[in-house]
C-alpha atoms as a printed R data frame, in Angstrom:
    type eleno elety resid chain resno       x       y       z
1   ATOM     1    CA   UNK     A     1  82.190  88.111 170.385
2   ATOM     2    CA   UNK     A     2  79.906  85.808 169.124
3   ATOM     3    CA   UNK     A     3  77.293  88.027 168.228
4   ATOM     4    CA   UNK     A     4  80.027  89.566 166.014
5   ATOM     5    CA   UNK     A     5  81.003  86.271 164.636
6   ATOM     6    CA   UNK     A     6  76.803  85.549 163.702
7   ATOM     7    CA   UNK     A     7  76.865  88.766 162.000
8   ATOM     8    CA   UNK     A     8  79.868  88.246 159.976
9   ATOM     9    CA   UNK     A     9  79.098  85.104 158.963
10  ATOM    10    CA   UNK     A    10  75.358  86.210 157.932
11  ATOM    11    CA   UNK     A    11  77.122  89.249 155.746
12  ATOM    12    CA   UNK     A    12  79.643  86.635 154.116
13  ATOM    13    CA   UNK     A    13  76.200  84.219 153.775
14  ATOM    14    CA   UNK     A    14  74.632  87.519 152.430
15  ATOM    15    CA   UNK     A    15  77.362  88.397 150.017
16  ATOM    16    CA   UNK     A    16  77.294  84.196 148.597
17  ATOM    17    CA   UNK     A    17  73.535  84.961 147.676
18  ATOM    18    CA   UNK     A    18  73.898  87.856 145.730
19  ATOM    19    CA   UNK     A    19  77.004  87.169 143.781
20  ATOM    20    CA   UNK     A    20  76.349  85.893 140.416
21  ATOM    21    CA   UNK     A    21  78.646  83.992 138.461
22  ATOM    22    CA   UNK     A    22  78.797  84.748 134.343
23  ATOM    23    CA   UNK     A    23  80.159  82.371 131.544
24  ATOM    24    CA   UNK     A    24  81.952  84.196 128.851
25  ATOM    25    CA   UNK     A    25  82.723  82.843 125.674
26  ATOM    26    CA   UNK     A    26  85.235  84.304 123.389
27  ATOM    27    CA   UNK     A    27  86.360  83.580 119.986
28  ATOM    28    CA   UNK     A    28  90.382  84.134 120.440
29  ATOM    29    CA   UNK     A    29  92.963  82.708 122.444
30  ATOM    30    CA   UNK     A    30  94.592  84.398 125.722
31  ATOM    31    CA   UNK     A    31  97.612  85.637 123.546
32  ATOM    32    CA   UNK     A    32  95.229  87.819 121.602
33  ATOM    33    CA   UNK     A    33  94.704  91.408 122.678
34  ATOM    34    CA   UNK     A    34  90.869  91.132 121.984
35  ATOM    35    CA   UNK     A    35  90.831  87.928 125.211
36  ATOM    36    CA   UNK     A    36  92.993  90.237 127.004
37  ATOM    37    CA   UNK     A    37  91.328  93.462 127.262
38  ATOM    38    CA   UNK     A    38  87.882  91.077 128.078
39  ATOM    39    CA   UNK     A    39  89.690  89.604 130.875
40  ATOM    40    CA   UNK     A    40  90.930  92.693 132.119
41  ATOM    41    CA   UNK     A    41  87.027  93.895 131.617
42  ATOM    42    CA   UNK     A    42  86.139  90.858 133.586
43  ATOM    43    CA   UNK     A    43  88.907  92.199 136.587
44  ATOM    44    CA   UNK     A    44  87.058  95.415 136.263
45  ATOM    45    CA   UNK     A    45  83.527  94.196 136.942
46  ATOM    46    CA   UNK     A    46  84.878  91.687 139.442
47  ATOM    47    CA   UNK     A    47  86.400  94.621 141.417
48  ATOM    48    CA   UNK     A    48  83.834  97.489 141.603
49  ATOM    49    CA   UNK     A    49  81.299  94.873 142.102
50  ATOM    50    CA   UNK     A    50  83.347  93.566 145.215
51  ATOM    51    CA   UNK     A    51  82.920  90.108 143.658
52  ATOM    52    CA   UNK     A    52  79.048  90.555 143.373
53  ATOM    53    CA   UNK     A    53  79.710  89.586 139.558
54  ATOM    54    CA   UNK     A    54  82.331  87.317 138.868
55  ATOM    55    CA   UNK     A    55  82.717  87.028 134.989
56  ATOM    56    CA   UNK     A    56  84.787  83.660 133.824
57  ATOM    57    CA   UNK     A    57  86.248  83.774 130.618
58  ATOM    58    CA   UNK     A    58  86.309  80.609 127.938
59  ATOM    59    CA   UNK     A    59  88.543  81.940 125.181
60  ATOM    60    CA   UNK     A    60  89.243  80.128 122.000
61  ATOM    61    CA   UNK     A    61  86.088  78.845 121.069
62  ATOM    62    CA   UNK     A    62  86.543  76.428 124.234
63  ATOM    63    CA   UNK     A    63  82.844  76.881 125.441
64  ATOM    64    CA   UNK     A    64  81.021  77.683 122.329
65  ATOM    65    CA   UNK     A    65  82.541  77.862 118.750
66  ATOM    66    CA   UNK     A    66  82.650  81.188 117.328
67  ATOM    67    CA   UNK     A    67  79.794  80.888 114.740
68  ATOM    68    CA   UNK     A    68  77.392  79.964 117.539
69  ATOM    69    CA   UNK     A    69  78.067  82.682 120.378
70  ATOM    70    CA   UNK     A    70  75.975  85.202 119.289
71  ATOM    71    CA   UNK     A    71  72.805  82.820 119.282
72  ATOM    72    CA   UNK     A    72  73.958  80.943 122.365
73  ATOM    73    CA   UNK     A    73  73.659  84.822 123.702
74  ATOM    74    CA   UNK     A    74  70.267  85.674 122.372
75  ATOM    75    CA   UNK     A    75  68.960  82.103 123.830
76  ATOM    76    CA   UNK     A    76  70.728  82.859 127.241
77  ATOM    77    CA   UNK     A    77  72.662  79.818 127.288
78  ATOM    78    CA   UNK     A    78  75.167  82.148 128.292
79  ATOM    79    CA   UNK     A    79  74.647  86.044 129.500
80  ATOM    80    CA   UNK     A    80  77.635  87.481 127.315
81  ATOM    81    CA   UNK     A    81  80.072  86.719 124.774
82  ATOM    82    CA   UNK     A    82  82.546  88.087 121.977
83  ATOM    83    CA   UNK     A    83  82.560  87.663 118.273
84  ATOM    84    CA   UNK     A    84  83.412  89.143 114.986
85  ATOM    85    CA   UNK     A    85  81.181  91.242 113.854
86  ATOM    86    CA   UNK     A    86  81.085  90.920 110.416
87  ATOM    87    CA   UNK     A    87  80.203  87.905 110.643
88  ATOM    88    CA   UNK     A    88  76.494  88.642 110.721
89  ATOM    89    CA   UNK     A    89  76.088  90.610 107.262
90  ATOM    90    CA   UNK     A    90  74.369  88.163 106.116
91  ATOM    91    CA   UNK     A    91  71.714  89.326 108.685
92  ATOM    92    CA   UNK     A    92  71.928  92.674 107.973
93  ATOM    93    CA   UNK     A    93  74.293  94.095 105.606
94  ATOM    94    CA   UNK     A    94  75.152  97.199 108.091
95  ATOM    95    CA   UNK     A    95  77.089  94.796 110.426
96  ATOM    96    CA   UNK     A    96  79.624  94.324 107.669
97  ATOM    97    CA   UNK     A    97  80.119  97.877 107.075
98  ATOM    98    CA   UNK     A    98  83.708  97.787 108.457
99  ATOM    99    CA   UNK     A    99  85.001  94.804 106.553
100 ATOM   100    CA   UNK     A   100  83.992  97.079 103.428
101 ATOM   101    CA   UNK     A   101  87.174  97.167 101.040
102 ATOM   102    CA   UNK     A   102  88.919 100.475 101.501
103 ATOM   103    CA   UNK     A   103  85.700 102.147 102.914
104 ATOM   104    CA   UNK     A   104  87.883 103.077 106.115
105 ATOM   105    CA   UNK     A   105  91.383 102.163 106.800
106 ATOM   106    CA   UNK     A   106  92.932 104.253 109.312
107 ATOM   107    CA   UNK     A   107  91.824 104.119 113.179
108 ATOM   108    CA   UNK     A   108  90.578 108.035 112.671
109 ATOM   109    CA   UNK     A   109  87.965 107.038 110.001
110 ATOM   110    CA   UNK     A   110  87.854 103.345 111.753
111 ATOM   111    CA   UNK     A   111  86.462 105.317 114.885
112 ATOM   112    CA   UNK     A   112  84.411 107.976 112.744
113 ATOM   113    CA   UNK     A   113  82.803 104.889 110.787
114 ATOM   114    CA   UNK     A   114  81.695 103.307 114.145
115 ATOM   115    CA   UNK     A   115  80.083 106.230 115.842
116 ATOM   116    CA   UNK     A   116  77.778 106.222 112.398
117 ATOM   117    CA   UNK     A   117  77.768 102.304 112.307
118 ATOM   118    CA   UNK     A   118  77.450 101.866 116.459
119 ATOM   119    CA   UNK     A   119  73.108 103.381 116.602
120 ATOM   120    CA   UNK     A   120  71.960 101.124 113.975
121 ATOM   121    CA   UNK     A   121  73.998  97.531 114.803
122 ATOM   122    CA   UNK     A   122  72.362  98.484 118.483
123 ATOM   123    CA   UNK     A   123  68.931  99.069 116.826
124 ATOM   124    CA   UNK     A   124  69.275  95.662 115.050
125 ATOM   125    CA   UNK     A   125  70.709  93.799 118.316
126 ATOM   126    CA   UNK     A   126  67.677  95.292 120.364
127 ATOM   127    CA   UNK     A   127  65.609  93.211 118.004
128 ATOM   128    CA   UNK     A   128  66.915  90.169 118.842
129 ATOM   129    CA   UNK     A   129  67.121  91.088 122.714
130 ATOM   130    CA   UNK     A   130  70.963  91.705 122.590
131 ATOM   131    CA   UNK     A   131  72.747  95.044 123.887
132 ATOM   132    CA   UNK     A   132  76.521  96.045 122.598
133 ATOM   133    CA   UNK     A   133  78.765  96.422 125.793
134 ATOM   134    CA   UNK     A   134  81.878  97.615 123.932
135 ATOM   135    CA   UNK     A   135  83.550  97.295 120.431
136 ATOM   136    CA   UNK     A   136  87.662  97.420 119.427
137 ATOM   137    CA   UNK     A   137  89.100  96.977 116.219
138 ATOM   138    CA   UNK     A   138  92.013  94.586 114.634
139 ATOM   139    CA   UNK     A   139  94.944  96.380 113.218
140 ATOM   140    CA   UNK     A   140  94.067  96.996 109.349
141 ATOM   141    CA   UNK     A   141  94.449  93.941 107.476
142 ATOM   142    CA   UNK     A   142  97.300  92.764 105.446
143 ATOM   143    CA   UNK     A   143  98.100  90.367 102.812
144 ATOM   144    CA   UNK     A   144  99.744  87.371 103.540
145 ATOM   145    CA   UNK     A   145 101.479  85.215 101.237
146 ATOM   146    CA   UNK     A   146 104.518  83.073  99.341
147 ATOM   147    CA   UNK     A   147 106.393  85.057  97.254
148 ATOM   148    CA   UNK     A   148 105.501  88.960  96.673
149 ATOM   149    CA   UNK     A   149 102.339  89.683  94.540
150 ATOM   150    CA   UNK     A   150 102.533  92.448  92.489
151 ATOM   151    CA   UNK     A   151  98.925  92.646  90.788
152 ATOM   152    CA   UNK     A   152  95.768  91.280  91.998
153 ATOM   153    CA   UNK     A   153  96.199  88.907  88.771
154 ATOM   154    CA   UNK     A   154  99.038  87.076  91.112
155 ATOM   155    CA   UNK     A   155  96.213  86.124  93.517
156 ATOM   156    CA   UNK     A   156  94.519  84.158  90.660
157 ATOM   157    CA   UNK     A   157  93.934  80.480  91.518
158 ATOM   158    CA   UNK     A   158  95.182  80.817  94.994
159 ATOM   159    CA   UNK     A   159  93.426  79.263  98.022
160 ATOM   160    CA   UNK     A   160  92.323  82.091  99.945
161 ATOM   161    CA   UNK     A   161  91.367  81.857 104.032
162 ATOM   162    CA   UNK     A   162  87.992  83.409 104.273
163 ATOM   163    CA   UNK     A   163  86.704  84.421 107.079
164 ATOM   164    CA   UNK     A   164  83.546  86.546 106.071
165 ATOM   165    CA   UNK     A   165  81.111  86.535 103.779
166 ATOM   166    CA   UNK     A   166  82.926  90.399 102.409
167 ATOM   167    CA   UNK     A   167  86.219  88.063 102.479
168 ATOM   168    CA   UNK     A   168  84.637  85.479 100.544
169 ATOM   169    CA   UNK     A   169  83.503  87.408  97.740
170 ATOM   170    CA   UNK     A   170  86.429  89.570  97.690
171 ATOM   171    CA   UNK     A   171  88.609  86.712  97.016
172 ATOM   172    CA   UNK     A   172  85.992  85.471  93.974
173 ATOM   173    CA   UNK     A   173  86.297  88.727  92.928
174 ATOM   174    CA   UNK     A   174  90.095  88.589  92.899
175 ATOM   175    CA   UNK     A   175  90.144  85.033  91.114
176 ATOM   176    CA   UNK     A   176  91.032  83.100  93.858
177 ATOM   177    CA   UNK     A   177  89.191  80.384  95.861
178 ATOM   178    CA   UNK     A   178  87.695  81.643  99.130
179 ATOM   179    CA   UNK     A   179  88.150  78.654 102.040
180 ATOM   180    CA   UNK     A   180  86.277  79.600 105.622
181 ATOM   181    CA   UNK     A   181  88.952  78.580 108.255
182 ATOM   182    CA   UNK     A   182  88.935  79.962 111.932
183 ATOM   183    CA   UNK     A   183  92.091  81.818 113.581
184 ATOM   184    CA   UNK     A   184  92.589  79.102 115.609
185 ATOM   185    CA   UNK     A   185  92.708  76.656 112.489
186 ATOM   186    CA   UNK     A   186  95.534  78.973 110.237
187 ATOM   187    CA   UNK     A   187  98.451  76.986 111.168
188 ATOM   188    CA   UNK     A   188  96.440  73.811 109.941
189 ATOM   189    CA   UNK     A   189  94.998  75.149 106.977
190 ATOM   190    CA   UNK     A   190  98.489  76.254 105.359
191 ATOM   191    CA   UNK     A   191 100.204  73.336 106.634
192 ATOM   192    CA   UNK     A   192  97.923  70.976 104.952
193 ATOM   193    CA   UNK     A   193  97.646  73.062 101.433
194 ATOM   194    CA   UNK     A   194  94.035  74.298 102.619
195 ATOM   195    CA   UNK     A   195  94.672  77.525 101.737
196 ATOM   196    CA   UNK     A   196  97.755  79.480 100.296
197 ATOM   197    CA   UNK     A   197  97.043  82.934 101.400
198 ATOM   198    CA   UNK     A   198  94.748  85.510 103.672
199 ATOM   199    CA   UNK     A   199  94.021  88.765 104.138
200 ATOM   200    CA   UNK     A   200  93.896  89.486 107.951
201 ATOM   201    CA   UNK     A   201  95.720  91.864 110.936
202 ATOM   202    CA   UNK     A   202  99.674  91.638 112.188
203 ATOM   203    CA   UNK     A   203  97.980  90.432 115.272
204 ATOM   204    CA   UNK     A   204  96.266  87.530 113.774
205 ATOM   205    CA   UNK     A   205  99.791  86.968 111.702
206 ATOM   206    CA   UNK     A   206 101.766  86.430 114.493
207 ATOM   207    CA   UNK     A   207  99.267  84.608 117.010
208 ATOM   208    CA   UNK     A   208  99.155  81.799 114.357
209 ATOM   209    CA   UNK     A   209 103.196  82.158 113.349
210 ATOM   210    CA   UNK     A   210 102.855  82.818 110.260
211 ATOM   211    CA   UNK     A   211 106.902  82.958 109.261
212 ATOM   212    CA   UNK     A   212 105.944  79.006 109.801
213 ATOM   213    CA   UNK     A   213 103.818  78.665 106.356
214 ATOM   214    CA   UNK     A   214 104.186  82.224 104.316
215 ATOM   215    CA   UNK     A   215 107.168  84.285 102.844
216 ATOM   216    CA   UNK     A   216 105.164  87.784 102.574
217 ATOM   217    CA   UNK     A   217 103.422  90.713 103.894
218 ATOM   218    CA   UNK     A   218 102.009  93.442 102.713
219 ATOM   219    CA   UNK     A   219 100.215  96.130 104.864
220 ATOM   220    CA   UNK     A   220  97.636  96.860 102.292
221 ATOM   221    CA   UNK     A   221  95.080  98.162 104.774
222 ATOM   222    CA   UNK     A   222  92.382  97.117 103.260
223 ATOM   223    CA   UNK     A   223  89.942  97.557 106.231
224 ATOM   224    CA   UNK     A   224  89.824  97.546 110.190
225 ATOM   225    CA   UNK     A   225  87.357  95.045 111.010
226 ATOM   226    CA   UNK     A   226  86.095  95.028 114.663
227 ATOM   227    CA   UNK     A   227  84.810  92.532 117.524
228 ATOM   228    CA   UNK     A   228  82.182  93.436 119.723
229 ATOM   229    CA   UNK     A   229  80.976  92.315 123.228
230 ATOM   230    CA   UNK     A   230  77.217  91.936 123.122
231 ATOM   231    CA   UNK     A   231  74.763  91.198 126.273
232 ATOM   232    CA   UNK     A   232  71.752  88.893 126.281
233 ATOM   233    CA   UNK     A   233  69.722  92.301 127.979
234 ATOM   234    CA   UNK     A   234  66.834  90.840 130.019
235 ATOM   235    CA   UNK     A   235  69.614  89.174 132.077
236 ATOM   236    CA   UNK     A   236  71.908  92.442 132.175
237 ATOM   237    CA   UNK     A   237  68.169  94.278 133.359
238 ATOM   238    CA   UNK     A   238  68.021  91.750 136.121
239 ATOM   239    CA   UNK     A   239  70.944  93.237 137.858
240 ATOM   240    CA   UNK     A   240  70.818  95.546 140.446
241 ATOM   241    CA   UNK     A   241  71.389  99.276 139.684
242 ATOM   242    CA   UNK     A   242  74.664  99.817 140.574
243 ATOM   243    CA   UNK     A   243  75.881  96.522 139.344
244 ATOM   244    CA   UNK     A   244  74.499  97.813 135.919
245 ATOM   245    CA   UNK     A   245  76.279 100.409 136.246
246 ATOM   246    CA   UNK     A   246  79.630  99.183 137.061
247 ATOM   247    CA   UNK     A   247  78.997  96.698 133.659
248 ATOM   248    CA   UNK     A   248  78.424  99.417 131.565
249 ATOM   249    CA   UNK     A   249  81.292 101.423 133.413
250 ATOM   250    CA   UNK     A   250  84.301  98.721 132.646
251 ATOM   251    CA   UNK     A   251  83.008  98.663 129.131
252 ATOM   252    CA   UNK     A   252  83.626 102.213 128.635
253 ATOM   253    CA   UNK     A   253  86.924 101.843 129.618
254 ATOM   254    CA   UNK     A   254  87.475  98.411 127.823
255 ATOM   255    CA   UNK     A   255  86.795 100.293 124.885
256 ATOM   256    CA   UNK     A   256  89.120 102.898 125.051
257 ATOM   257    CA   UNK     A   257  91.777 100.530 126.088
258 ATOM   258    CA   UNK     A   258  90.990  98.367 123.326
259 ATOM   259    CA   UNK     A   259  91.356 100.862 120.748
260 ATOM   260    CA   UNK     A   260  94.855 101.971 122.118
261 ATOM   261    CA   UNK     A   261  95.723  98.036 122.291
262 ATOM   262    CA   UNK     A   262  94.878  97.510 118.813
263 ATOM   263    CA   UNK     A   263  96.945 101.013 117.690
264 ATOM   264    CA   UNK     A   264 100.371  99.251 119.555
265 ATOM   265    CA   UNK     A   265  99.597  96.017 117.988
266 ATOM   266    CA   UNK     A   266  99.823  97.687 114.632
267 ATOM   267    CA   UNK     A   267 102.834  98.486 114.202
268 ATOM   268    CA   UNK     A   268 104.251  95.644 116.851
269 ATOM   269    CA   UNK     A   269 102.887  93.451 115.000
270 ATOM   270    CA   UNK     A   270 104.211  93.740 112.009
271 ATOM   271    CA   UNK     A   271 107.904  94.140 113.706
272 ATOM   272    CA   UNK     A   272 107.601  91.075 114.563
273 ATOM   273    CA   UNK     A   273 106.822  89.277 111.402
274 ATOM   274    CA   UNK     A   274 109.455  91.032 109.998
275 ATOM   275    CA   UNK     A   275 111.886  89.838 113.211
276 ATOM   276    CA   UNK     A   276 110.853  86.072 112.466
277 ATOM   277    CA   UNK     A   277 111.900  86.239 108.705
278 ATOM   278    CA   UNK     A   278 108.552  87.609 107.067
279 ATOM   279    CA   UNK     A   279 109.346  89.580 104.099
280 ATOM   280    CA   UNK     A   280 107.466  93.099 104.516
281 ATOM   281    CA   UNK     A   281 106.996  95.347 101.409
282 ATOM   282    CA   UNK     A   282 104.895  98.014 100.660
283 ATOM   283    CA   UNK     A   283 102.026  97.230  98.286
284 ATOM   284    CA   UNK     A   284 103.232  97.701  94.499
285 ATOM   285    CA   UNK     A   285 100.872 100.986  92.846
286 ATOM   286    CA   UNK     A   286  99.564  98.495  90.070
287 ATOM   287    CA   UNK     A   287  98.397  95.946  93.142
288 ATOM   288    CA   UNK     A   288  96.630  99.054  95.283
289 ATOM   289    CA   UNK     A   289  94.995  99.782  92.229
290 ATOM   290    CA   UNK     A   290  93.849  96.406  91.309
291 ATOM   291    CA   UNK     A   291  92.495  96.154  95.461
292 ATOM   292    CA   UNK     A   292  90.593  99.378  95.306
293 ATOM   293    CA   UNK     A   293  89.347  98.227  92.258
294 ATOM   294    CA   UNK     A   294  87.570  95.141  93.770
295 ATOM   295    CA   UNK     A   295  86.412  97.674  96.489
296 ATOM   296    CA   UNK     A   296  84.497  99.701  94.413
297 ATOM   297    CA   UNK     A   297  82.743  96.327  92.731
298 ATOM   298    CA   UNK     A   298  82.133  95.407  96.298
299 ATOM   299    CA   UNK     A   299  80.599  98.575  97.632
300 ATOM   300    CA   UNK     A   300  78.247  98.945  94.425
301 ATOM   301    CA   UNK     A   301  76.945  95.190  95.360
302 ATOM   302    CA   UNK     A   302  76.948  96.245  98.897
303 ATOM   303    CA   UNK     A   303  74.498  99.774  97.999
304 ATOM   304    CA   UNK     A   304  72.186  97.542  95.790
305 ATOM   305    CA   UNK     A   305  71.702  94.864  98.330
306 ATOM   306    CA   UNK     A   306  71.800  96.966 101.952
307 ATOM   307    CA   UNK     A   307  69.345  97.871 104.218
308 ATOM   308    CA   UNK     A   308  67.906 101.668 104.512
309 ATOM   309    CA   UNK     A   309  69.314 102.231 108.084
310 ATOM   310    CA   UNK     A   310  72.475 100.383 106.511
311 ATOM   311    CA   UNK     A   311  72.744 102.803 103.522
312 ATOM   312    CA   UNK     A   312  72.265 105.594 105.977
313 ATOM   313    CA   UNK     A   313  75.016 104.744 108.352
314 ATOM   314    CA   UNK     A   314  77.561 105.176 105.124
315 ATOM   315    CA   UNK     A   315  76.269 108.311 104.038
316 ATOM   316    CA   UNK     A   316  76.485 109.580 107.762
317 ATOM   317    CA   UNK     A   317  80.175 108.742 107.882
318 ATOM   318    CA   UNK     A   318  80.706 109.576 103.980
319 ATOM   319    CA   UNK     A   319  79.452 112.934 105.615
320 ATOM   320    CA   UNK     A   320  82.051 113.466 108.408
């Protein structure tokens, strides 16, 4: 008996050695589908890895603010992390792809603008020693609001919740004021006059409570921006084989799940804005005009300042 007991205890001592513990910063907070498909990810990696990697989520910015997790990635303060990904066209214009006005605005040409989007945003991570794990969309965005706006002219003067550099000159180009505010800050911002409006997803709408500081929404469906999961990858390459494997295994399936997520959020979403007192109308034809209007300003700026492998991923999904 006790030469069972030595060997058990040597396994277990075994097992403590080899496990490796992860710190996973994440931009959103545990209501959000985006923190929980990542935590169900985490469960995933956790379980075929028999604990050998034990991923801990920090969601909401609590670990390291949004701006700063993709750096805090590529300088392996932490292994992995989550963040808009839009947010780095100033880097590279071909990041920002999907927060292009009316470019795609449906899941079907969300998912078709990704598979042409997905081999150059790798090639451009690579470069800075980062690998994508997995990538899932917001609903498409909407327009928030008090009172119902009827022509892009309505949105003159307004403060207007930025959160992009697409989003900022969108708004500039709509007359309004662009502000940068955070998801987490939206209740703040509107509360203290801040800003007066946004563009963003039924998800976003309702995680902040919107019914508590706008009137109106419109599903204009202007885009369907995404998040994606990068790894810093010369400590992903330091894991065994099969715990490689297992990674790259859960994020298959956290993608898939995250797209059908984001599809039942879409229209959930928005049921529930209306359900708290949120006036929903459709967009007015002079006011989808006026939007695609501002869209095709954008996307000639966009062609005369991208990148060749950016230009190229548009005319391979133009193409599909």
């Amino acid at each position: 008996m006790r030469k069972i007991t030595f060997a058990a205890a040597a396994m277990a001592c075994a097992t403590m050695v080899h496990a490796e513990g992860w710190d996973m910063p994440t931009p959103y907070g545990d209501s959000t589908f985006h923190t929980q498909n990542i935590m169900q990810f985490a469960d995933d990696v956790r379980a075929a890895t028999d604990g050998g990697l034990d991923i801990t989520i920090h969601s909401a910015g609590s670990l390291i603010p949004h701006a700063e997790i993709k750096n805090a990635v590529r300088s392996r303060q932490v292994p992995l992390g989550e963040f808009f990904l839009s947010r780095l066209s100033n880097e590279d214009l071909a990041y920002g792809l999907d927060s292009q006005p009316f470019v795609a605005t449906s899941y079907d040409d969300a998912r078709a603008l990704w598979e042409a989007q997905e081999p150059v945003v790798t090639e451009l991570l690579a470069e800075q020693g980062l690998m994508p794990l997995f990538s899932v969309p917001w609903p498409a965005q909407g327009l928030y609001t008090n009172g119902e706006i009827a022509t892009v002219e309505d949105l003159n003067g307004l403060r207007f919740r930025a959160y992009n550099a697409a989003l900022e000159e969108f708004a500039t180009l709509a007359g309004a004021a662009p502000v940068q505010v955070e998801a987490s800050d939206i209740p703040q911002a509107f509360t203290t006059g801040q800003v007066a409006a946004m563009i963003t997803s039924p998800s976003t709408g309702v995680n902040s409570t919107a019914w508590d500081f706008v009137s109106h929404y419109s599903p204009i469906n202007a885009w369907v921006p995404k998040n994606i999961v990068v790894v810093n990858k010369r400590v992903f390459d330091r894991l065994d084989a099969d715990v490689q494997a297992a990674v790259l295994a859960a994020a298959d399936t956290a993608e898939t799940r995250g797209w059908e997520m984001s599809a039942a959020e879409a229209d959930a979403k928005t049921a529930e804005l209306a359900a708290n007192g949120i006036t929903v109308y459709e967009p007015s034809p002079a006011l989808v005009e006026g939007l695609q209007g501002i869209g095709a300003k954008m996307l000639e700026n966009w062609n005369a300042n991208a990148s060749d492998a950016a230009k190229a991923a548009l005319a391979d999904y133009s193409s599909k």
